[in-house]
Amino acid sequence: MLAIAFYILAAVTVVSGALVITARNPVHSVLFLILAFFSAAGLFVLMGAEFLAMLLVVVYVGAVAVLFLFVVMMLDVDFTKLRQGFANYLPIGMVVGILLLIELIMISSAVAQRGAAAGKSPQVYGAEMSNIEAIGRVLYTDYVYVFQAAGLVLLVAMIGAIVLTLQHRTYVKRQDIHTQVTRRRKDAVAIVKVKTGEGIKE
Amino acid sequence: MTDANFWAGPWGWTIITIGQALAVIVGVMVSLAFLLWGDRKVWAGVQMRKGPNVVGPFGLMQSFADFFKFVLKEVIIPAGADKPVFLIAPLLTFVLAFMSWAVIPFAPGWVVSNINVGILYLFAISSLGVYGIIMGGWASNSKYPFLGGLRSAAQMVSYEVSLGFIIITVVLLAGSMNLSDIVNKQAGGIWNWNFLGGGGLLGLGIIKLPVMFGMMVMFYISALAETNRPPFDLPEAESELVAGYQVEYSSTPYLLFMIGEYANIVLMCAMITILFFGGWQSPIPMDSIIAPGTLAYTLISLGWFIVKVVFWFIMFAIAKAIVPRYRYDQLMRLGWKVFLPLSLVAVVIIAAYQVFGGNFA
């Protein structure tokens, strides 16, 4: 059963990954990317890492990919134009691709021989501990400074993005709910006795 | 195959689980039919109309009549539509809406899948719900549906953030992400339910009461926004976008959208019930009257769960009837500038209480 589930999920991940780069329509590409994320989450569940699987779905599928899809849908991408220069970039693209492939093979062989796959996984907690607790323990004890630093990096990135895109436009009328709610009758209404034939002077 | 081990084996387990899932889906579908009728009756009552009253006694069969009407109509697919995505979108909404019910504990022990990350699973699946809407809006190849889809995407992503923080406060109180554990933690009467702070009201425990009550109100409002219900139904605002992402949908695909939407609303009611209203727990402890573990106890617990879900559904229906629609910038302001900071502060307060409160109580 486990093997069947693994092969189905793995096949879906690989096929949808391939379709991400071959699909003609960019929106279809993003949808296949989402499918790849989702089946990768399924693979995590098979490995017993249900917390990581849920995080993958919540963060990548539920938030990042939605914004991605949002932007891609509004872009007007003309693929015939994009494909015109395809042959010129092919050699550089192939060099980068081959380099990445070599690195991937090196990493995976290193993991297979000396890493977690070789049975030398780091300290294994008791089976009664759920993997949320296990991750929490490692994250907030051994790696707490790294964890906090990662948070700070994200904060800096966020502030940077806000600073880059924030524009103070003075001509835009904005709603200030506080002034609306605290407005009283005497601030807005003045009763003036108007003499006949004179009108109101400001 | 009368062997007892068969039901413990992989095939027996698969059959049992599929049976349970079917029971849940059929149960939810049938209750949806009557809840939909109830929704329309409440709405009609507020507006001093009679509402559906022709099909069956009190119009109870109205939803079934509507069902057959939808199914028997012709499916119209716009010429410029992206056909596969156009048809997958309502299916996705429908399937995701029912997937979440797998982890909902209806009564003690009555849950299809009692997983440790239950609340995260619910959160993950409900965050996927936006895809049905955004895909439907895009694939229709029409302006109003597209605008509706974009609005919906921005709105649901915004409110998910505060929803997540509100859920974290409950997880901090319960010390578990397992929904059954969260409900069990609220045992022993109404004063132990999370909307009153979840037990230990004496001493410093009292500081949890206003925080958690506020969290319940915010969860209710965020749930309205998350399910695109009025007053936050901007993705389908009739006065601006005709019917938003549903404009080009007809017959069965539209029906799937509508059932999915209502299943999500009832799911949100079930979530408020589990997180804040003690799930299946009775408001007055009933362990001394009926022994826990008996069938009668389980059925009464199930009854309490249903009563609470229906109560919250009526709250949703009343909000639809009496609250005017928000403007989009007001909606975003509420989500990002009011709910997000408040829920963050609440997480800090509850976390501080859980760490330091025990020393003084």
XYZ file of C-alpha atoms in Angstrom:
563
model
C 0.000 0.000 0.000
C 2.734 2.409 1.024
C 4.727 1.620 -2.133
C 1.687 2.167 -4.373
C 0.951 5.500 -2.721
C 4.593 6.513 -3.010
C 4.825 5.707 -6.706
C 1.573 7.495 -7.525
C 2.581 10.624 -5.614
C 6.137 10.589 -6.942
C 4.949 10.138 -10.515
C 2.461 12.998 -10.150
C 5.199 15.221 -8.692
C 7.653 14.495 -11.491
C 5.105 14.736 -14.316
C 3.595 17.969 -13.037
C 7.103 19.338 -12.494
C 7.894 18.624 -16.132
C 4.600 20.192 -17.225
C 5.463 23.376 -15.296
C 8.191 24.152 -17.813
C 6.532 22.720 -20.922
C 3.003 24.110 -20.555
C 2.274 26.830 -23.105
C -0.009 28.854 -20.905
C 1.768 30.479 -17.896
C -1.334 30.079 -15.725
C -1.329 26.356 -16.453
C 2.345 26.294 -15.447
C 1.505 27.795 -12.052
C -1.382 25.361 -11.594
C 0.948 22.428 -12.307
C 3.460 23.918 -9.866
C 0.732 23.898 -7.224
C -0.027 20.260 -8.033
C 3.683 19.457 -7.655
C 3.776 21.178 -4.232
C 0.692 19.311 -3.153
C 1.977 15.869 -4.126
C 5.319 16.690 -2.493
C 3.335 17.342 0.680
C 1.798 13.906 0.211
C 5.315 12.422 0.035
C 6.153 14.139 3.344
C 3.103 12.508 4.923
C 4.288 9.090 3.712
C 7.628 9.743 5.439
C 5.814 10.460 8.701
C 6.585 14.188 8.626
C 2.966 15.340 8.749
C 3.847 18.695 10.299
C 6.208 19.589 7.442
C 3.586 18.443 4.946
C 0.961 20.740 6.451
C 3.433 23.633 6.551
C 4.238 23.064 2.878
C 0.553 23.213 2.011
C -0.233 26.222 4.237
C 2.776 28.342 3.285
C 3.585 27.430 -0.297
C 0.274 26.287 -1.714
C -2.021 28.403 0.430
C -0.135 31.701 0.358
C 2.911 31.923 -1.916
C 1.374 30.168 -4.921
C -1.865 32.166 -4.592
C 0.071 35.427 -4.925
C 2.099 33.896 -7.747
C -1.053 32.895 -9.597
C -2.496 36.317 -8.876
C 0.417 38.053 -10.618
C 0.732 35.601 -13.520
C -2.975 35.877 -14.312
C -2.697 39.632 -14.700
C 0.454 39.523 -16.820
C -0.008 39.543 -20.553
C 2.774 37.166 -21.582
C 3.254 36.655 -25.297
C 4.997 33.329 -25.693
C 5.677 33.600 -29.407
C 7.822 36.650 -28.699
C 9.559 34.926 -25.808
C 10.440 31.922 -27.940
C 12.132 33.962 -30.652
C 15.422 34.271 -28.776
C 15.233 30.734 -27.463
C 18.119 29.327 -29.573
C 20.508 32.117 -28.529
C 20.105 31.360 -24.831
C 20.171 27.580 -25.246
C 23.970 27.076 -24.721
C 24.081 29.198 -21.543
C 20.946 27.554 -20.280
C 22.391 24.105 -20.877
C 25.626 24.969 -19.045
C 23.675 26.193 -16.008
C 21.404 23.163 -16.169
C 24.298 20.708 -16.331
C 26.059 22.432 -13.418
C 22.884 22.187 -11.325
C 22.488 18.520 -12.275
C 26.090 17.730 -11.204
C 25.575 19.513 -7.896
C 22.327 17.645 -7.290
C 24.006 14.291 -7.970
C 26.880 15.162 -5.637
C 24.547 16.211 -2.838
C 22.291 13.204 -3.162
C 25.203 10.781 -3.259
C 26.665 12.443 -0.168
C 23.317 12.148 1.616
C 22.942 8.525 0.566
C 26.416 7.581 1.802
C 26.907 9.623 4.923
C 23.710 11.509 5.724
C 20.270 10.614 7.022
C 19.671 7.970 4.366
C 22.691 5.963 5.553
C 20.972 5.346 8.877
C 23.038 7.921 10.712
C 20.103 10.189 11.382
C 20.568 12.605 14.268
C 19.174 11.895 17.695
C 15.826 10.170 17.395
C 13.272 11.107 20.004
C 10.853 8.603 21.444
C 8.039 7.338 19.272
C 5.464 8.846 21.650
C 6.606 12.370 20.757
C 4.787 13.918 17.802
C 6.978 15.515 15.198
C 5.705 19.006 16.073
C 7.253 18.590 19.537
C 10.416 17.108 18.054
C 10.864 20.005 15.630
C 10.025 22.539 18.328
C 12.614 21.088 20.673
C 15.388 21.240 18.102
C 14.357 24.633 16.752
C 14.112 26.393 20.116
C 17.116 24.828 21.826
C 20.029 23.914 19.542
C 19.191 26.260 16.691
C 17.452 29.096 18.502
C 19.955 31.792 17.402
C 19.851 30.648 13.774
C 16.068 30.569 13.948
C 15.886 34.111 15.333
C 18.401 35.311 12.756
C 16.282 33.829 9.960
C 13.310 35.713 11.362
C 15.321 38.952 11.371
C 16.395 38.402 7.755
C 12.753 37.999 6.778
C 11.830 41.139 8.708
C 14.553 43.139 6.933
C 13.376 41.816 3.571
C 9.810 42.780 4.386
C 10.730 46.298 5.502
C 12.912 46.667 2.400
C 10.029 45.720 0.137
C 7.735 48.166 1.905
C 10.277 51.009 1.679
C 10.836 50.344 -2.018
C 7.168 50.357 -2.945
C 5.693 52.877 -0.499
C 4.687 56.140 -2.105
C 3.242 59.049 -0.175
C 0.685 60.425 -2.532
C -0.737 63.585 -1.064
C -3.450 64.094 -3.647
C -5.280 60.884 -2.750
C -8.289 61.277 -0.467
C -8.161 58.711 2.312
C -10.784 57.680 4.797
C -9.842 58.444 8.399
C -12.308 56.461 10.441
C -11.288 58.128 13.703
C -12.086 61.643 12.494
C -15.336 60.390 10.973
C -16.513 58.782 14.162
C -15.406 61.595 16.491
C -17.006 64.302 14.351
C -19.688 66.162 16.275
C -22.573 68.298 15.180
C -20.974 71.579 16.238
C -17.919 70.880 14.051
C -20.036 70.550 10.967
C -23.155 72.671 11.355
C -23.412 76.408 11.972
C -26.733 78.144 12.311
C -26.668 81.626 10.865
C -29.411 84.192 10.928
C -29.564 85.590 7.422
C -30.789 89.114 6.941
C -33.022 89.655 3.969
C -31.204 90.810 0.856
C -27.664 90.395 2.247
C -26.836 86.727 1.897
C -24.138 84.959 3.923
C -20.686 86.472 4.281
C -17.834 84.091 4.912
C -13.804 -13.499 5.011
C -15.274 -13.579 8.494
C -11.825 -13.487 10.037
C -11.617 -10.825 12.748
C -8.141 -9.884 11.585
C -9.509 -8.865 8.223
C -10.906 -5.605 9.612
C -7.549 -4.820 11.216
C -5.661 -5.502 7.984
C -5.000 -2.935 5.255
C -7.997 -3.869 3.077
C -10.426 -3.997 5.971
C -9.099 -0.660 7.193
C -9.582 0.849 3.739
C -13.166 -0.390 3.525
C -14.017 0.881 7.020
C -12.471 4.281 6.338
C -14.246 4.663 3.019
C -17.500 3.714 4.738
C -16.922 6.319 7.462
C -16.029 8.970 4.899
C -19.189 8.186 2.920
C -21.287 8.368 6.084
C -19.824 11.790 6.918
C -20.259 13.107 3.370
C -23.852 11.925 3.078
C -24.658 13.228 6.563
C -23.161 16.632 5.804
C -24.888 16.796 2.397
C -28.326 16.030 3.829
C -27.886 18.493 6.685
C -26.686 21.078 4.156
C -30.000 20.758 2.326
C -31.929 21.688 5.468
C -29.399 24.307 6.620
C -29.733 26.007 3.229
C -33.476 26.041 3.707
C -32.952 27.416 7.226
C -30.633 30.098 5.866
C -33.299 31.259 3.439
C -35.991 31.125 6.126
C -33.928 33.276 8.518
C -33.163 35.702 5.736
C -36.840 35.847 4.788
C -37.881 36.258 8.406
C -35.632 39.301 8.875
C -37.117 40.865 5.767
C -40.696 39.959 6.831
C -41.217 37.579 3.932
C -42.388 33.994 4.099
C -39.434 32.390 2.366
C -39.623 28.958 0.724
C -42.922 27.379 1.805
C -44.313 25.500 -1.187
C -42.364 22.244 -1.642
C -43.161 19.833 1.181
C -44.268 20.755 4.733
C -42.986 24.274 5.592
C -41.087 24.143 2.276
C -38.615 21.679 3.809
C -38.077 19.925 0.482
C -37.143 23.164 -1.318
C -33.418 22.346 -1.436
C -34.086 18.964 -3.044
C -36.311 20.570 -5.674
C -33.526 23.086 -6.366
C -31.028 20.246 -6.595
C -32.983 18.494 -9.343
C -33.519 21.769 -11.145
C -29.774 22.447 -11.203
C -28.839 18.944 -12.285
C -31.379 18.761 -15.116
C -30.402 22.080 -16.725
C -27.967 22.353 -19.594
C -24.285 22.987 -18.825
C -23.189 26.074 -20.725
C -19.471 26.617 -21.255
C -18.465 30.013 -22.678
C -16.720 29.870 -26.072
C -13.582 31.650 -24.854
C -13.298 29.686 -21.636
C -10.346 27.523 -20.727
C -12.427 24.358 -20.666
C -10.409 22.016 -18.378
C -9.709 24.691 -15.765
C -13.298 25.941 -16.044
C -14.627 22.496 -15.138
C -11.967 21.610 -12.566
C -12.607 24.786 -10.531
C -16.072 23.868 -9.157
C -14.961 20.261 -8.616
C -11.985 21.500 -6.609
C -14.170 23.743 -4.452
C -16.556 20.859 -3.815
C -13.893 18.242 -3.035
C -11.860 20.527 -0.762
C -14.980 21.561 1.142
C -15.658 17.926 2.011
C -12.024 16.908 2.585
C -11.875 19.027 5.726
C -14.671 17.079 7.394
C -12.347 14.076 7.748
C -10.766 15.444 10.927
C -13.853 16.954 12.595
C -14.693 15.085 15.823
C -18.495 14.871 15.974
C -18.713 13.035 19.295
C -16.237 11.260 21.603
C -14.378 8.862 19.298
C -16.490 9.729 16.283
C -13.873 11.047 13.908
C -12.741 9.592 10.594
C -9.087 10.520 11.003
C -7.789 11.496 14.427
C -4.487 13.034 13.306
C -2.080 14.974 15.494
C -1.976 17.975 13.184
C -5.774 18.133 12.831
C -6.083 21.887 13.222
C -3.226 22.512 10.781
C -4.894 20.155 8.308
C -8.124 22.121 8.558
C -6.221 25.359 8.106
C -4.297 23.985 5.114
C -7.387 22.672 3.339
C -9.368 25.850 3.937
C -6.460 27.881 2.557
C -6.673 25.775 -0.609
C -10.326 26.718 -1.034
C -9.317 29.950 -2.735
C -8.085 28.044 -5.791
C -11.536 26.957 -6.875
C -12.686 30.560 -6.901
C -9.600 32.081 -8.517
C -9.445 29.334 -11.181
C -13.138 29.699 -11.947
C -12.770 33.454 -12.226
C -9.821 33.229 -14.575
C -11.052 30.355 -16.745
C -14.362 32.087 -17.481
C -12.426 34.531 -19.683
C -14.731 37.352 -18.727
C -14.179 40.577 -16.817
C -16.579 40.333 -13.901
C -15.626 36.776 -12.913
C -11.956 37.715 -13.153
C -12.387 40.722 -10.878
C -14.361 38.552 -8.473
C -11.614 35.938 -8.453
C -8.903 38.512 -7.765
C -10.901 40.100 -4.959
C -11.506 36.720 -3.435
C -7.830 35.748 -3.566
C -6.685 38.927 -1.832
C -9.460 38.747 0.741
C -8.977 35.108 1.696
C -5.187 35.402 1.947
C -5.558 38.476 4.183
C -7.993 36.928 6.612
C -6.156 33.618 6.776
C -3.324 35.407 8.575
C -5.449 36.571 11.486
C -7.368 33.281 11.469
C -4.043 31.487 11.906
C -3.062 33.598 14.901
C -6.471 33.105 16.527
C -6.076 29.353 16.098
C -2.627 29.604 17.713
C -4.161 31.079 20.876
C -6.439 28.044 21.155
C -3.550 25.674 20.426
C -1.548 27.377 23.185
C -4.400 26.892 25.647
C -4.936 23.255 24.719
C -1.267 22.382 24.267
C -2.157 20.198 21.291
C -3.093 20.446 17.631
C -5.283 17.357 17.832
C -8.933 18.426 17.602
C -10.134 15.688 19.967
C -7.571 16.814 22.554
C -8.702 20.418 22.160
C -12.302 19.366 22.825
C -11.357 17.105 25.738
C -9.438 19.960 27.306
C -12.707 21.916 27.473
C -14.572 19.205 29.409
C -16.482 19.935 32.600
C -19.024 22.612 31.821
C -19.490 25.892 30.037
C -16.968 27.738 32.261
C -14.209 25.543 30.846
C -14.924 26.359 27.228
C -12.268 28.332 25.430
C -14.411 31.393 24.763
C -14.384 32.000 28.519
C -10.653 31.403 28.745
C -10.682 27.632 29.078
C -10.761 26.903 32.793
C -8.925 28.378 35.744
C -10.923 31.579 35.955
C -9.658 32.293 39.472
C -6.705 34.596 40.151
C -4.704 35.499 37.062
C -6.873 33.165 34.964
C -9.398 35.970 34.637
C -7.125 37.790 32.170
C -7.767 35.030 29.655
C -11.525 35.677 29.614
C -11.626 39.003 27.719
C -8.822 37.904 25.418
C -10.416 34.619 24.429
C -13.902 36.113 24.137
C -12.464 38.706 21.782
C -10.723 35.952 19.853
C -14.042 34.153 19.435
C -15.702 37.296 18.034
C -12.746 37.876 15.710
C -12.798 34.259 14.563
C -16.486 34.608 13.739
C -15.889 37.768 11.700
C -12.815 36.325 9.976
C -14.812 33.194 9.168
C -17.427 35.381 7.486
C -14.669 36.954 5.392
C -12.971 33.640 4.682
C -16.164 32.064 3.347
C -17.086 35.170 1.311
C -20.286 35.631 3.244
C -22.014 38.982 3.682
C -20.955 41.578 4.836
C -17.731 40.493 3.118
C -19.219 38.981 -0.042
C -17.268 41.322 -2.332
C -16.168 38.524 -4.711
C -19.800 38.082 -5.687
C -21.162 41.527 -4.954
C -24.317 41.702 -7.086
C -24.370 45.459 -7.278
C -20.863 45.685 -8.744
C -19.838 42.340 -10.264
C -23.200 40.731 -11.155
C -22.299 37.453 -9.414
C -18.509 37.609 -9.348
C -16.678 34.424 -10.185
C -19.954 32.526 -10.681
C -21.265 34.643 -13.568
C -20.455 32.164 -16.332
C -21.413 29.045 -14.399
C -24.675 27.224 -14.907
C -26.433 24.064 -13.757
C -24.270 21.371 -12.117
C -20.945 23.279 -12.006
C -22.776 26.147 -10.314
C -24.414 23.678 -7.950
C -20.980 22.312 -7.007
C -19.767 25.851 -6.248
C -22.800 26.522 -4.110
C -22.625 23.247 -2.164
C -18.895 23.771 -1.639
C -19.511 27.270 -0.348
C -22.166 26.143 2.110
C -20.088 23.138 3.203
C -17.283 25.596 3.990
C -19.655 27.794 5.981
C -20.872 24.849 8.044
C -17.250 23.760 8.452
C -16.390 27.177 9.868
C -19.349 26.820 12.276
C -17.969 23.426 13.315
C -14.517 24.972 13.777
C -15.823 27.745 16.060
C -17.733 25.075 17.978
C -14.651 22.917 18.439
C -12.174 25.718 19.130
C -14.246 27.967 21.377
C -17.544 26.291 22.288
C -16.320 22.997 23.659
C -17.151 20.786 20.686
C -19.380 17.942 21.814
C -19.107 18.858 25.533
C -22.315 19.520 27.404
C -22.593 23.005 28.997
C -23.466 21.388 32.325
C -21.323 18.360 33.249
C -23.399 15.251 32.512
C -20.856 12.577 33.433
C -22.643 11.888 36.725
C -26.009 11.341 34.994
C -24.904 9.160 32.079
C -21.747 7.070 32.136
C -19.197 8.271 29.584
C -18.500 5.737 26.867
C -22.052 4.436 26.535
C -23.932 4.850 23.278
C -26.456 7.206 24.860
C -23.626 9.454 26.065
C -22.114 9.539 22.591
C -25.451 10.336 20.957
C -26.197 13.138 23.437
C -22.706 14.528 22.787
C -23.398 14.408 19.070
C -26.647 16.260 19.769
C -24.779 19.011 21.627
C -22.327 19.323 18.740
C -25.166 19.658 16.221
C -27.000 22.199 18.389
C -23.879 24.366 18.634
C -23.152 24.136 14.909
C -26.742 25.102 14.099
C -26.504 28.025 16.543
C -23.435 29.346 14.734
C -25.040 28.755 11.360
C -27.981 30.903 12.449
C -25.465 33.575 13.490
C -24.031 33.414 9.957
C -27.526 33.627 8.442
C -28.489 36.622 10.594
C -25.270 38.446 9.688
C -26.173 37.965 6.028
C -29.601 39.458 6.573
C -28.859 42.479 8.745
C -25.365 43.779 7.912
C -24.658 45.993 4.884
C -21.746 45.122 2.611
C -18.268 46.475 3.375
C -16.273 48.493 0.908
C -13.127 46.731 -0.300
C -10.607 49.124 1.295
C -12.515 48.910 4.583
C -12.316 45.137 4.397
C -8.558 45.227 3.888
C -8.131 47.800 6.664
C -10.092 45.613 9.076
C -8.066 42.539 8.201
C -4.566 43.969 8.236
C -4.750 46.955 10.589
C -7.217 45.767 13.208
C -7.427 41.978 13.334
C -3.785 41.141 12.662
C -2.285 43.330 15.445
C -5.031 42.380 17.906
C -4.588 38.663 17.319
C -0.793 39.007 17.591
C -1.193 40.752 20.965
C -3.581 38.008 22.042
C -1.023 35.339 21.114
C 1.575 37.151 23.231
C -0.799 37.456 26.207
C -1.948 33.838 26.095
C 1.603 32.551 25.597
C 2.810 34.653 28.536
C -0.036 33.342 30.670
C 0.760 29.746 29.751
C 4.426 30.242 30.694
C 4.194 32.508 33.773
C 0.530 32.355 34.849
C 0.858 29.055 36.646
C 3.344 30.571 39.103
C 0.837 33.046 40.498
C -2.540 31.381 40.145
